[in-house]
Amino acid sequence: MNIPHVLSQVIRRSPSLSQILDATVEIVARDMGTDVCSIYLLDPADHRLRLAATKGLHREALGKVTLALGEGITGIVVAEMRSIAVEDASSHPGYRYFPETGEEQFQSYLGVPMAIRNRPVGAIVIQTRDRRKFNQDEIETLNTIAAQLVGVVENARLIHAIDQPDQGKHYLKELRTWNKGLVARPKGAEGELVLKGAPASGGIALGRAVYRGVYDIGLEPPADATQDPVREKRRMGIAIEKARGDILRIQEAAEKETDEEHALIFSSHLMLLNDPTLLDRLERACDQFLPAPYAVAQVFAEIESQISRISDVYIQERVEDIRDLRNRLLAGLLERDHPAQSLANSIVVAHGLPPSLVVELKVQGALAMVTERGGTTSHGALLARAMGIPAVTGVEGLGESVRTGDEMIVDGNSGKVVVRPTARTLAGYMKRADFQTATRSRLAALRQEPARSLCGQTLPLLANVGMASEVHQAVLYGAEGIGLYRTEFPFMIREDFPTREEQVRIYERAARAFPKGPIYFRILDLGGDKYHPRVSRTDESNPVLGYRSIRLMLDNPRLLKEQVKAFLQVARGLKSGILVPMVSSMTELRKTRTLIEEAAKELGSESGGRLPAIGAMIEVPAAVEIASDLAREVDFFSIGSNDLIQFTLAADRENARVSPFGDAYHPAVLRMLRRVITAGHAAGIPVSCCGEISSTPELAVLLMAMGIDSLSLIPSSIPTVKEAIRRSDVRRLREKLDEILALSEAKEIREAIARELPAIKEPEPVE
Ligand code: PEP
Ligand code: MG
């Protein structure tokens, strides 16, 4: 049986921590054939390991047996954060025996640590009565289980933090600040208003505003205390049940709409809703004659204030979940007085962008969303993109400017939001929206056509994907394969790492869509803006230049090899390759190659008996400089222009203020691109480009003129780029290339290319 898979089912059902731990020890002991399985958790209060669950030891010892770090073999496992396997535990120098547990009868021992961000959380231990040698597979399985449990334990810590006794009352402060603008409905806010935010998910939508996630209408502390506690508690119970039902429904919808890996997003919501202390606090607030909505607002305001005092990034990150839950409860309670408006055909205005809200919008048929907070790489933004919902985030002053029912235009391509547009603006946008629709149907006709230029040159157009829904889009838009499979998403969406089997299941969807390939899987590119609680560092002042990507993976060889094995299992029989991200030296490349080869060897016949093609991503200026050296030891190059531009021009790609400096037309960038292509071809290897420049029609054609062998781009941009190539005379542009690249200003280069490609795009209507 696949234990990690079974466990994730247990976790998904999200009962309490103790139920999950009890189920875990039962499942592990049964399926690994051991007499004992125990879990010890580190108590942050006294820094001792406490026996939290066991199958096989005396249950009376639960919660009682404690160890200092470094005490006993388990104490050593945790203190030194390493797995220990011994055939005869009593002969181990660290052996210490606890009579309360009855463990003297057990001989063999395997313990693995549980840790998050290098902080010890506890250990999971198996023991057998007979002498037994634990093999590498068993050690790895237990490590995977430990990694899975860490996320659950951390959720429980969040609840523990919530369950601390009250530390001062904070009455609805944050809640009111945000709601003031919405409830007060600013009278002066008439007429057209243009707001600017971050373009989080592309597309244009026109519709009427509906607020979501904000329900504090008139929620001032009540003047009198004449409520009926019994009635209020009943109301509360109904609202809790409704919230639970809603979340379960969203979870199911998330699974259907996206991938099963998204469903775990909601595990902390469910755990919170099952927390007896939270439920008790809500009841007690009702007993104090507070009406149920005020009880919710008060208890959650206290919780947020408690959490704000904890300096743990993980816990801080969960605040969004807590707010989401509070708003759901308030929505349930206030629905009668303020019936929830349907989201169908509306533009949803919200404070933040929790993933649950995105899924809900999709399910209810909303047109677009605009939020006051949030960037373009949050989980919510990623989901919005995956689901094709236009979204603009980080719009300052949104709450003060929009009233329910206001007409709005959301331009997810540019990040522009127009509130109460004039008839003239509306007509302009309508024209653009019509133009978009017409263009879409014209381009749809090109689906089966090749990207062949006027001069007869053909370029393979592949897709960049990161999740299953993008794989569907890749097929829909006529991609010829997957040129960049970004594998981070399933790793980022949850605290534990997906197991190899889970990864195989996820990657298999891509293989089913492109059964002959090609599919180029990228090794995990974590770190930088793709923070992961288990491996990323929180103490870096400049994470983009920090501990990330292949640097981080080379320090986690097991993780890297497991991922490579998953790629190889899926890629049998189809054309595929492995992309190594952020390579900056030959040493890194060689070390990575060695690990890939070891993984293939360990997998044996399952890998199809061949080594995968290995490609270096060229996205650091150093890699451009040593491109000829790298080219001798890889099978292909793929240019990651997003990072290459950010590092070459020292312009943070996530910082909107410096985005004009990250200009792809800068001669430094374009000359580098040409050098990489030339170096690759001199060594006889193909060169592709998978950065966003491949989605810009003019630059895609320019890359073609430079001799690029294929492009990988956002699926929805494939038709536009294909059409641009079909309208271009690439040979003519190639003849002018030296002249164009000799120009010293981006502006001149842009103009020169536009002159050479007069018919590349249909002119867009002016607003
Ligand atoms: C790039 O840097 O251009 C790239 C394709 O990788 P990512 O955008 O995922 O960093
Ligand atoms: Mg990159």
Coordinates of C-alpha atoms and ligand atoms in Angstrom, one line a residue, residues 486 522 525 530 548-549 581-582 617 619 640-644 647 653, ligand 2:
R486 CA 7.3 24.6 -13.9
R522 CA 12.2 21.7 -14.8
D525 CA 13.0 26.3 -8.8
K530 CA 8.8 31.2 -4.6
R548 CA 17.4 29.4 -4.2
S549 CA 16.8 27.2 -7.2
P581 CA 17.3 26.2 -13.5
M582 CA 19.6 29.1 -12.6
M617 CA 18.5 27.2 -18.4
E619 CA 19.1 32.9 -17.0
G640 CA 15.0 32.0 -19.1
S641 CA 14.7 35.6 -20.2
N642 CA 12.7 36.7 -17.2
D643 CA 15.5 36.2 -14.8
L644 CA 18.2 36.9 -17.4
F647 CA 19.9 40.0 -13.4
R653 CA 10.9 41.5 -11.9
Ligands
MG2 MG 13.7 31.8 -14.1

